[in-house]
Amino acid sequence: MGLPIPTLHFLLQILLVSLLHTPTFAEIKSYVVYLGSHSHDSEELSSVDFNRVTDSHYEFLGSFLGSSKTAKESIFYSYTRHINGFAATLEEEVAAEIAKHPKVLSVFENNGRKLHTTHSWGFMGLEDSYGVIPSSSIWNKARFGDGIIIANLDTGVWPESKSFSDEGFGPIPSKWRGICDKGRDPSFHCNRKLIGARYFNKGYASRLTVPLNSSFETPRDNEGHGSHTLSTAGGNMVPGVSVFGQGYGTAKGGSPKARVASYKVCWPPINGDECFDADILAAFDAAIHDGVDVLSVSLGGSASNLFNDSVAIGSFHAAKKGIVVVCSAGNSGPNDATASNLAPWYITVGASTMDREFPSYVVLGNNLTFKGESLSAARLADKFYPIIKATDAKLASATNEDAVLCQNGTLDPKKVKGKIVLCLRGINARVDKGEQALLAGAVGMVLANDKTTGNEIIADPHVLPASHINFSDGVEVFHYVNSSKSPVAYITHPTTKLHTKPAPFMAAFSSKGPNTIIPEILKPDITAPGVSVIAAYTEAEGPTNQEFDNRRIQFNSVSGTSMSCPHISGIVGLLRSLYPSWTPAAIKSAIMTTATTLDNKAEPIMNATKSQATPFSYGAGHVQPNSAMDPGLVYDITTNDYFNFLCALGYNETQMSLFSKGPYKCHKNFSILNLNYPSITVPNLSGSVTVTRTLKNVGAPGTYIVHVQSPSGITISVKPNILEFKKVGEEKRFEVKLKVKKGKATKSYVFGKMIWSDGKHYVKSPLVVKAV
Ligand SMILES: *[C@@H]1O[C@H](CO)[C@@H](O)[C@H](O)[C@H]1NC(C)=O
Ligand SMILES: *[C@@H]1O[C@H](CO)[C@@H](O)[C@H](O)[C@H]1NC(C)=O
Ligand SMILES: *[C@@H]1O[C@H](CO)[C@@H](O)[C@H](O)[C@H]1NC(C)=O
Ligand SMILES: *[C@@H]1O[C@H](CO)[C@@H](O)[C@H](O)[C@H]1NC(C)=O
Ligand SMILES: *[C@@H]1O[C@H](CO)[C@@H](O)[C@H](O)[C@H]1NC(C)=O
Ligand SMILES: *[C@@H]1O[C@H](CO)[C@@H](O)[C@H](O)[C@H]1NC(C)=O
Ligand SMILES: *[C@@H]1O[C@H](CO)[C@@H](O)[C@H](O)[C@H]1NC(C)=O
Ligand SMILES: *[C@@H]1O[C@H](CO)[C@@H](O)[C@H](O)[C@H]1NC(C)=O
Ligand SMILES: *[C@@H]1O[C@H](CO)[C@@H](O)[C@H](O)[C@H]1NC(C)=O
Ligand SMILES: *[C@@H]1O[C@H](CO)[C@@H](O)[C@H](O)[C@H]1NC(C)=O
């Protein structure tokens, strides 16, 4: 979910429906049965062959249920192309029985996941502040992503958006094998830009007893999230865009000349979950078949074992086919160990700010002034208004804890009318607080951060004049209201300010490492702009997605790792266009090793409370697209390396053979630490350990020398410390020895850096170590 965009009314609709038709949830649950890879090469198969695969699924399940006919009724997806498996409604005991079969990798419940704008490209150096694109920009070099197909798994797409107009586009690339499945929505259309759309709702439907009506038979985006993310990755350049007059400029995707496709897997939330595993797998299987180059996946769930995780499974099959998958890290920060999407074969993206603000000042009666941010359209008359704390304006029935947050049903219209209400951030959506204030008759809202969100202030399209201020300023405003007899305030209309410093800094909401599933793999991998991002939106709902919001806008400002993820997807599109033969791992390495850990004041990137951020927030750092096109060296990974990695994780040869045509032999001595990842993480160093990596030359011949910034209390030695590359494609192996300094180890995570340089390229890897 984009952060400020609550789908509360969707939730309410579902709850209402469930009140009328009890029970909503069936006794029998829906499951995914995962069988690994197919032995066929899907390109050579016809639909007859696919039907045969489906029959084999019926037969397999039939052997547990007694008949293929019963199996046929229970299976609602048969994954036939790349992913081998099916989704079915089953009794728990049967599911447990199936899980024991040697041909089965995993059986897991069809669980739900959550969805996790365009100055940002200038901030990353693709254009200058006048919108002039220098010849050295990756945009020019990569022809704006021409020929590339970028797709997302999301809430669908608003096809009427100018971001998806096909003006100036030639014929659809011949490699495209997808379709435009309009369902029962005659108004939906694809074109030469938006070349495909599909929707998957059977996994969602299996969680309800009420049948889905025709409004679910469409790839149309009635929420906004999917259109926003797809246009950020591959939307056209659309001039003259603003959000209520602010952020005026040209909206653009990272690969603006790419073709795009939409796979709708997310629907109105059921108990907060919007996108279900069975649908996600069906979408991956279709997208791999359809011929996409890049898949952008701004959704995730709680971390789970890899083969119980539809995103991990789907993207593994995608990566095997050379498709680069990009995922969001989640919006559960700033606590440690909150990141989702933790497998090594996709790029996991954190979120940070860019150098643009939408200042809206809060002026108090004592003339103290605080700079907040907002994208409110409404203006206050030019005078002071009484300001009241939400807790002083509460209904007798409401608790202080609910009232301070301006939750639904807490504000007393008699006390609020004509005043500015002071609300605290947290729990309910920021834009919902504004709506509650307006419904109670307030003229304005001051929204103050709590301590944990610190300096992270977000410009939202509030329904009333409002300003979001940081924690320390919030304390001052509370203090003024507490200590004044008749406190008054004024909120200025927002403006747009560019080139603000410091930028970037990490968003407080951005989920963090360490990796809770595979601690040896650092997550997130990278950070990109995800705060107040302007991109295309749905016109089915207002910009706050509140039922009450009757405004309709074509472009909206949204925040979340959902928004940073498609920035990387757009950049991947450019790199894929430049380097068609590179593996997904090589492209990821280029993005990671060329990232920066400095902000625009040339100081270390900070977190939202002004402490130095660490690789647990930003991975390798902030993306630098122009550098990524010339990384010099890359850390490459083959599919076989991933198999060895899975063996090292504890999957056995019987299980691995389900991915290959014959028996599989695990590399007995493979250590997870030695997966050729562009970062090095040793989560339990006792004494010393030696880690190996291999670098591949993708630039000119050259001599690279290593430079190490050792983590505190750890000695690092690299052998050899000079690598000479004579030709392109040449690979060189080296060893990194990490040793605990006697009596110096802190037993908490410490961070350093390893840099290989030929004087022109700087191939940087984060080092993350915890001594035991
Ligand atoms: C995978 O999901 C199944 C079914 O929900 C569950 O029984 C099993 O414990 C899960 N496995 C792991 C490793 O989490
Ligand atoms: C379909 O169902 C949803 C929620 O269940 C409801 O809000 C909507 O009005 C229905 N649409 C039609 C066309 O019946
Ligand atoms: C606030 O500033 C205005 C204009 O500068 C001035 O007229 C007014 O007296 C000041 N009020 C206080 C309380 O300082
Ligand atoms: C909060 O914002 C104000 C600007 O209004 C700034 O001066 C102050 O430094 C910020 N607080 C912190 C803790 O950074
Ligand atoms: C507030 O909650 C009530 C039910 O408790 C609901 O009917 C109403 O729609 C909600 N209002 C808003 C604006 O969320
Ligand atoms: C304002 O008053 C409330 C009690 O009404 C108190 O909890 C809070 O700490 C005070 N805040 C400041 C900044 O004085
Ligand atoms: C920033 O980092 C400090 C020091 O690690 C930590 O205490 C604080 O919680 C962090 N704040 C945020 C918002 O991440
Ligand atoms: C492989 O692992 C599966 C699942 O844990 C187990 O059922 C099977 O017996 C194992 N096979 C071998 C050969 O160890
Ligand atoms: C296996 O790894 C260990 C330690 O990393 C090493 O000492 C040993 O020589 C390796 N054995 C083989 C057969 O590669
Ligand atoms: C470190 O942890 C990994 C799993 O995370 C384990 O396989 C390995 O044996 C541990 N090593 C030590 C020295 O504890």
Short mmCIF file of C-alpha atoms in Angstrom, two decimals, residues 181-526:
data_model
loop_
_atom_site.label_atom_id
_atom_site.label_comp_id
_atom_site.label_asym_id
_atom_site.label_seq_id
_atom_site.Cartn_x
_atom_site.Cartn_y
_atom_site.Cartn_z
CA ASP A 181 -7.94 -9.48 -21.05
CA LYS A 182 -10.66 -6.86 -20.55
CA GLY A 183 -12.86 -9.26 -18.61
CA ARG A 184 -16.32 -7.75 -18.39
CA ASP A 185 -15.16 -4.13 -18.70
CA PRO A 186 -15.91 -2.99 -22.28
CA SER A 187 -14.36 0.42 -21.56
CA PHE A 188 -10.94 -1.12 -20.84
CA HIS A 189 -8.46 -1.01 -23.70
CA CYS A 190 -4.80 -1.70 -24.40
CA ASN A 191 -2.71 0.04 -27.05
CA ARG A 192 0.84 0.12 -28.45
CA LYS A 193 2.15 1.49 -25.10
CA LEU A 194 0.01 -0.49 -22.65
CA ILE A 195 0.45 -3.74 -24.56
CA GLY A 196 -1.09 -6.20 -22.11
CA ALA A 197 -3.32 -6.57 -19.10
CA ARG A 198 -4.63 -9.55 -17.16
CA TYR A 199 -6.36 -10.00 -13.84
CA PHE A 200 -6.28 -12.84 -11.31
CA ASN A 201 -9.00 -13.07 -8.67
CA LYS A 202 -9.61 -16.76 -7.96
CA GLY A 203 -7.29 -16.87 -4.97
CA TYR A 204 -9.00 -13.76 -3.64
CA ALA A 205 -12.45 -15.23 -4.29
CA SER A 206 -11.48 -18.45 -2.49
CA ARG A 207 -11.21 -16.42 0.71
CA LEU A 208 -14.81 -15.22 0.52
CA THR A 209 -18.07 -17.12 0.42
CA VAL A 210 -19.84 -14.30 -1.40
CA PRO A 211 -19.28 -14.70 -5.13
CA LEU A 212 -17.45 -11.87 -6.84
CA ASN A 213 -19.61 -9.61 -9.01
CA SER A 214 -18.70 -8.17 -12.41
CA SER A 215 -16.72 -5.29 -10.87
CA PHE A 216 -13.98 -7.83 -10.17
CA GLU A 217 -13.80 -8.96 -13.80
CA THR A 218 -11.40 -6.30 -15.05
CA PRO A 219 -7.74 -5.31 -15.04
CA ARG A 220 -8.85 -1.71 -14.38
CA ASP A 221 -7.21 0.10 -11.45
CA ASN A 222 -9.95 1.44 -9.21
CA GLU A 223 -7.50 2.22 -6.40
CA GLY A 224 -4.56 4.16 -7.94
CA HIS A 225 -1.59 2.21 -6.58
CA GLY A 226 -1.01 0.11 -9.72
CA SER A 227 -1.23 3.04 -12.14
CA HIS A 228 1.16 5.01 -9.94
CA THR A 229 3.80 2.29 -9.77
CA LEU A 230 3.53 1.28 -13.44
CA SER A 231 3.86 4.89 -14.63
CA THR A 232 6.85 5.45 -12.33
CA ALA A 233 8.63 2.49 -13.93
CA GLY A 234 7.64 2.96 -17.57
CA GLY A 235 5.15 5.82 -18.01
CA ASN A 236 5.42 8.34 -20.84
CA MET A 237 6.77 11.85 -20.44
CA VAL A 238 3.63 13.92 -19.77
CA PRO A 239 4.22 17.67 -19.57
CA GLY A 240 2.17 20.16 -17.54
CA VAL A 241 1.45 17.89 -14.58
CA SER A 242 0.92 19.04 -10.98
CA VAL A 243 -0.93 18.06 -7.82
CA PHE A 244 -3.25 20.97 -7.04
CA GLY A 245 -0.73 23.34 -8.62
CA GLN A 246 2.33 21.95 -6.78
CA GLY A 247 5.26 19.97 -8.17
CA TYR A 248 4.50 21.37 -11.62
CA GLY A 249 6.51 19.69 -14.37
CA THR A 250 6.74 16.68 -16.63
CA ALA A 251 5.66 13.35 -15.17
CA LYS A 252 7.86 10.53 -16.41
CA GLY A 253 8.77 6.92 -15.90
CA GLY A 254 12.32 5.62 -15.58
CA SER A 255 12.05 3.90 -18.97
CA PRO A 256 9.63 6.31 -20.68
CA LYS A 257 9.83 4.59 -24.07
CA ALA A 258 9.32 1.09 -22.70
CA ARG A 259 6.08 -0.80 -23.30
CA VAL A 260 4.14 -1.68 -20.18
CA ALA A 261 1.80 -4.46 -19.06
CA SER A 262 -0.36 -4.83 -15.98
CA TYR A 263 -1.10 -7.99 -13.99
CA LYS A 264 -3.84 -7.21 -11.51
CA VAL A 265 -3.54 -9.36 -8.38
CA CYS A 266 -4.60 -6.91 -5.65
CA TRP A 267 -8.20 -6.26 -4.65
CA PRO A 268 -10.08 -4.46 -1.87
CA PRO A 269 -8.59 -5.68 1.44
CA ILE A 270 -9.87 -8.67 3.41
CA ASN A 271 -8.68 -8.15 6.97
CA GLY A 272 -6.02 -5.78 5.64
CA ASP A 273 -4.64 -8.18 3.00
CA GLU A 274 -5.10 -7.28 -0.64
CA CYS A 275 -3.10 -9.65 -2.84
CA PHE A 276 -3.27 -13.42 -2.44
CA ASP A 277 -0.57 -16.03 -3.07
CA ALA A 278 -2.49 -18.19 -5.56
CA ASP A 279 -3.19 -15.13 -7.75
CA ILE A 280 0.38 -13.85 -7.45
CA LEU A 281 1.74 -17.20 -8.70
CA ALA A 282 -0.74 -17.28 -11.59
CA ALA A 283 0.39 -13.77 -12.57
CA PHE A 284 4.09 -14.69 -12.44
CA ASP A 285 3.45 -17.79 -14.57
CA ALA A 286 1.60 -15.69 -17.16
CA ALA A 287 4.09 -12.81 -17.16
CA ILE A 288 7.06 -15.13 -17.68
CA HIS A 289 5.23 -16.74 -20.59
CA ASP A 290 4.15 -13.38 -22.06
CA GLY A 291 7.74 -12.20 -22.48
CA VAL A 292 8.18 -9.34 -20.01
CA ASP A 293 11.74 -8.10 -19.36
CA VAL A 294 11.22 -6.49 -15.96
CA LEU A 295 8.68 -7.25 -13.23
CA SER A 296 7.95 -4.63 -10.59
CA VAL A 297 6.37 -6.05 -7.45
CA SER A 298 5.38 -3.45 -4.85
CA LEU A 299 3.77 -5.85 -2.40
CA GLY A 300 4.82 -8.23 0.31
CA GLY A 301 3.80 -10.13 3.38
CA SER A 302 5.35 -11.19 6.59
CA ALA A 303 8.63 -12.97 6.02
CA SER A 304 8.25 -16.71 5.54
CA ASN A 305 10.25 -19.72 4.47
CA LEU A 306 11.15 -19.33 0.75
CA PHE A 307 8.97 -22.11 -0.65
CA ASN A 308 5.95 -20.87 1.32
CA ASP A 309 6.29 -17.45 -0.32
CA SER A 310 4.60 -16.82 -3.68
CA VAL A 311 6.81 -13.82 -4.50
CA ALA A 312 10.00 -15.79 -3.78
CA ILE A 313 8.78 -18.76 -5.88
CA GLY A 314 7.43 -16.70 -8.78
CA SER A 315 10.51 -14.52 -9.04
CA PHE A 316 12.82 -17.55 -8.86
CA HIS A 317 11.17 -18.90 -12.03
CA ALA A 318 11.33 -15.41 -13.57
CA ALA A 319 15.04 -15.01 -12.78
CA LYS A 320 15.73 -18.44 -14.31
CA LYS A 321 14.30 -16.98 -17.54
CA GLY A 322 16.44 -13.83 -17.31
CA ILE A 323 13.62 -11.58 -16.11
CA VAL A 324 14.71 -9.01 -13.52
CA VAL A 325 12.30 -8.81 -10.59
CA VAL A 326 12.25 -5.74 -8.34
CA CYS A 327 10.41 -5.79 -4.98
CA SER A 328 9.62 -3.27 -2.25
CA ALA A 329 11.11 -3.81 1.22
CA GLY A 330 7.90 -2.86 3.03
CA ASN A 331 6.66 0.07 5.12
CA SER A 332 7.21 -1.35 8.61
CA GLY A 333 10.22 0.77 9.65
CA PRO A 334 12.03 2.22 11.46
CA ASN A 335 12.51 -0.89 13.62
CA ASP A 336 15.21 -3.42 12.70
CA ALA A 337 14.36 -6.83 11.15
CA THR A 338 11.16 -5.55 9.49
CA ALA A 339 12.08 -6.01 5.80
CA SER A 340 10.08 -8.39 3.61
CA ASN A 341 11.01 -9.89 0.22
CA LEU A 342 14.23 -11.46 1.49
CA ALA A 343 15.35 -13.90 -1.26
CA PRO A 344 18.62 -13.22 -3.11
CA TRP A 345 17.25 -13.45 -6.69
CA TYR A 346 15.39 -10.15 -6.80
CA ILE A 347 16.27 -6.54 -5.95
CA THR A 348 14.69 -5.35 -2.68
CA VAL A 349 14.23 -1.60 -2.45
CA GLY A 350 14.05 0.76 0.56
CA ALA A 351 12.66 4.30 0.39
CA SER A 352 14.27 7.69 0.93
CA THR A 353 13.54 11.35 0.22
CA MET A 354 14.45 13.50 -2.78
CA ASP A 355 15.48 17.17 -2.85
CA ARG A 356 11.97 18.53 -3.23
CA GLU A 357 9.61 19.80 -0.55
CA PHE A 358 6.11 21.22 -0.49
CA PRO A 359 6.45 23.66 2.44
CA SER A 360 3.33 24.80 4.24
CA TYR A 361 4.07 26.93 7.34
CA VAL A 362 2.33 26.79 10.66
CA VAL A 363 2.31 30.29 12.20
CA LEU A 364 1.34 30.52 15.87
CA GLY A 365 -0.21 33.50 17.64
CA ASN A 366 3.15 34.21 19.30
CA ASN A 367 4.63 34.52 15.79
CA LEU A 368 6.67 31.31 16.06
CA THR A 369 6.71 29.68 12.62
CA PHE A 370 7.29 26.04 11.72
CA LYS A 371 7.91 24.56 8.30
CA GLY A 372 5.67 21.60 7.55
CA GLU A 373 4.60 20.06 4.25
CA SER A 374 1.30 19.55 2.48
CA LEU A 375 -0.43 19.24 -0.87
CA SER A 376 -3.78 20.60 0.34
CA ALA A 377 -5.84 22.26 -2.36
CA ALA A 378 -8.03 24.27 0.02
CA ARG A 379 -6.82 27.62 1.45
CA LEU A 380 -7.48 29.36 4.75
CA ALA A 381 -8.67 32.97 4.80
CA ASP A 382 -5.83 35.32 5.72
CA LYS A 383 -6.29 35.43 9.52
CA PHE A 384 -5.59 33.55 12.73
CA TYR A 385 -7.94 30.75 13.83
CA PRO A 386 -8.30 29.17 17.25
CA ILE A 387 -6.19 25.99 17.52
CA ILE A 388 -7.24 23.09 19.75
CA LYS A 389 -5.58 19.83 20.74
CA ALA A 390 -7.59 16.82 19.59
CA THR A 391 -7.64 15.54 23.17
CA ASP A 392 -9.31 18.80 24.28
CA ALA A 393 -11.89 18.42 21.50
CA LYS A 394 -12.85 14.84 22.15
CA LEU A 395 -16.25 13.33 22.66
CA ALA A 396 -16.90 12.00 26.16
CA SER A 397 -17.08 8.49 24.70
CA ALA A 398 -13.57 8.61 23.16
CA THR A 399 -10.31 7.72 24.90
CA ASN A 400 -7.39 10.16 24.96
CA GLU A 401 -5.27 7.58 23.10
CA ASP A 402 -7.72 7.47 20.18
CA ALA A 403 -8.53 11.17 20.25
CA VAL A 404 -4.91 12.38 20.11
CA LEU A 405 -4.67 10.53 16.77
CA CYS A 406 -7.92 12.09 15.47
CA GLN A 407 -9.46 8.69 14.89
CA ASN A 408 -12.93 8.20 13.49
CA GLY A 409 -15.62 8.98 16.06
CA THR A 410 -13.38 10.81 18.55
CA LEU A 411 -13.83 14.52 17.70
CA ASP A 412 -16.71 16.58 19.10
CA PRO A 413 -18.09 18.90 16.39
CA LYS A 414 -19.20 21.36 19.08
CA LYS A 415 -15.61 21.82 20.21
CA VAL A 416 -13.94 21.63 16.80
CA LYS A 417 -16.11 23.85 14.64
CA GLY A 418 -14.21 26.72 13.03
CA LYS A 419 -10.91 25.71 14.61
CA ILE A 420 -7.58 24.22 13.57
CA VAL A 421 -7.18 20.77 15.17
CA LEU A 422 -3.81 19.49 16.37
CA CYS A 423 -3.49 15.73 15.68
CA LEU A 424 -0.68 13.25 16.29
CA ARG A 425 0.66 10.88 13.61
CA GLY A 426 0.13 7.13 13.93
CA ILE A 427 -2.35 4.23 13.52
CA ASN A 428 -4.96 5.70 11.14
CA ALA A 429 -3.95 7.17 7.79
CA ARG A 430 -2.68 10.76 7.76
CA VAL A 431 -5.33 11.78 5.23
CA ASP A 432 -8.01 10.09 7.33
CA LYS A 433 -7.14 12.36 10.28
CA GLY A 434 -7.74 15.33 8.00
CA GLU A 435 -11.06 13.90 6.90
CA GLN A 436 -12.18 13.30 10.50
CA ALA A 437 -11.22 16.88 11.36
CA LEU A 438 -13.13 18.26 8.38
CA LEU A 439 -16.21 16.11 9.11
CA ALA A 440 -16.22 17.48 12.66
CA GLY A 441 -16.22 21.02 11.25
CA ALA A 442 -12.53 21.97 11.59
CA VAL A 443 -11.09 24.60 9.22
CA GLY A 444 -7.60 23.15 9.29
CA MET A 445 -5.29 20.51 10.76
CA VAL A 446 -1.76 20.54 12.12
CA LEU A 447 -0.40 16.98 11.96
CA ALA A 448 2.59 16.43 14.26
CA ASN A 449 5.03 13.52 14.11
CA ASP A 450 5.61 11.27 17.06
CA LYS A 451 9.15 10.58 18.27
CA THR A 452 9.83 7.55 16.06
CA THR A 453 8.87 9.26 12.81
CA GLY A 454 11.10 12.23 13.71
CA ASN A 455 11.83 14.41 10.69
CA GLU A 456 10.00 12.38 8.08
CA ILE A 457 7.26 14.71 6.90
CA ILE A 458 5.08 13.84 3.95
CA ALA A 459 3.15 16.07 1.58
CA ASP A 460 -0.32 14.57 1.27
CA PRO A 461 -3.33 15.84 -0.73
CA HIS A 462 -5.37 16.52 2.42
CA VAL A 463 -9.06 17.33 2.12
CA LEU A 464 -8.65 20.52 4.19
CA PRO A 465 -5.87 23.08 4.76
CA ALA A 466 -3.25 21.10 6.70
CA SER A 467 0.44 20.98 7.48
CA HIS A 468 2.51 17.98 8.56
CA ILE A 469 5.32 19.04 10.95
CA ASN A 470 8.28 17.18 12.47
CA PHE A 471 8.54 15.88 16.00
CA SER A 472 10.54 18.71 17.59
CA ASP A 473 8.32 21.35 15.99
CA GLY A 474 5.28 19.38 17.14
CA VAL A 475 6.49 19.55 20.74
CA GLU A 476 6.73 23.35 20.38
CA VAL A 477 3.20 23.63 19.04
CA PHE A 478 1.83 21.40 21.80
CA HIS A 479 3.71 23.54 24.30
CA TYR A 480 2.25 26.76 22.89
CA VAL A 481 -1.30 25.38 22.91
CA ASN A 482 -0.81 24.06 26.47
CA SER A 483 0.47 27.35 27.78
CA SER A 484 -1.85 29.84 26.04
CA LYS A 485 -5.27 30.94 27.18
CA SER A 486 -6.65 31.42 23.67
CA PRO A 487 -4.17 29.82 21.31
CA VAL A 488 -4.46 30.79 17.65
CA ALA A 489 -2.66 29.67 14.49
CA TYR A 490 -2.54 30.00 10.73
CA ILE A 491 -1.50 27.54 8.00
CA THR A 492 0.04 28.90 4.79
CA HIS A 493 -0.87 27.43 1.38
CA PRO A 494 1.81 25.00 0.17
CA THR A 495 4.50 25.96 -2.31
CA THR A 496 7.09 23.87 -4.19
CA LYS A 497 10.73 24.09 -3.15
CA LEU A 498 13.55 22.34 -5.07
CA HIS A 499 17.19 21.52 -4.26
CA THR A 500 16.54 21.10 -0.56
CA LYS A 501 19.29 19.66 1.68
CA PRO A 502 20.06 17.19 3.06
CA ALA A 503 18.69 14.72 0.54
CA PRO A 504 18.26 11.90 0.42
CA PHE A 505 17.58 10.74 3.96
CA MET A 506 15.89 7.48 4.83
CA ALA A 507 12.13 7.44 5.29
CA ALA A 508 11.14 6.35 8.79
CA PHE A 509 8.56 3.96 7.32
CA SER A 510 11.13 2.13 5.15
CA SER A 511 11.52 -1.46 6.40
CA LYS A 512 14.94 -2.52 7.62
CA GLY A 513 17.33 -5.44 7.86
CA PRO A 514 18.73 -7.66 9.14
CA ASN A 515 17.23 -10.43 7.00
CA THR A 516 15.07 -12.57 9.29
CA ILE A 517 15.03 -15.60 6.98
CA ILE A 518 18.57 -15.72 5.56
CA PRO A 519 20.75 -13.53 7.81
CA GLU A 520 23.74 -13.96 5.44
CA ILE A 521 21.93 -12.00 2.70
CA LEU A 522 21.72 -8.24 3.33
CA LYS A 523 18.27 -6.73 2.71
CA PRO A 524 17.16 -4.25 1.48
CA ASP A 525 19.64 -4.10 -1.42
CA ILE A 526 19.29 -0.44 -2.38
#
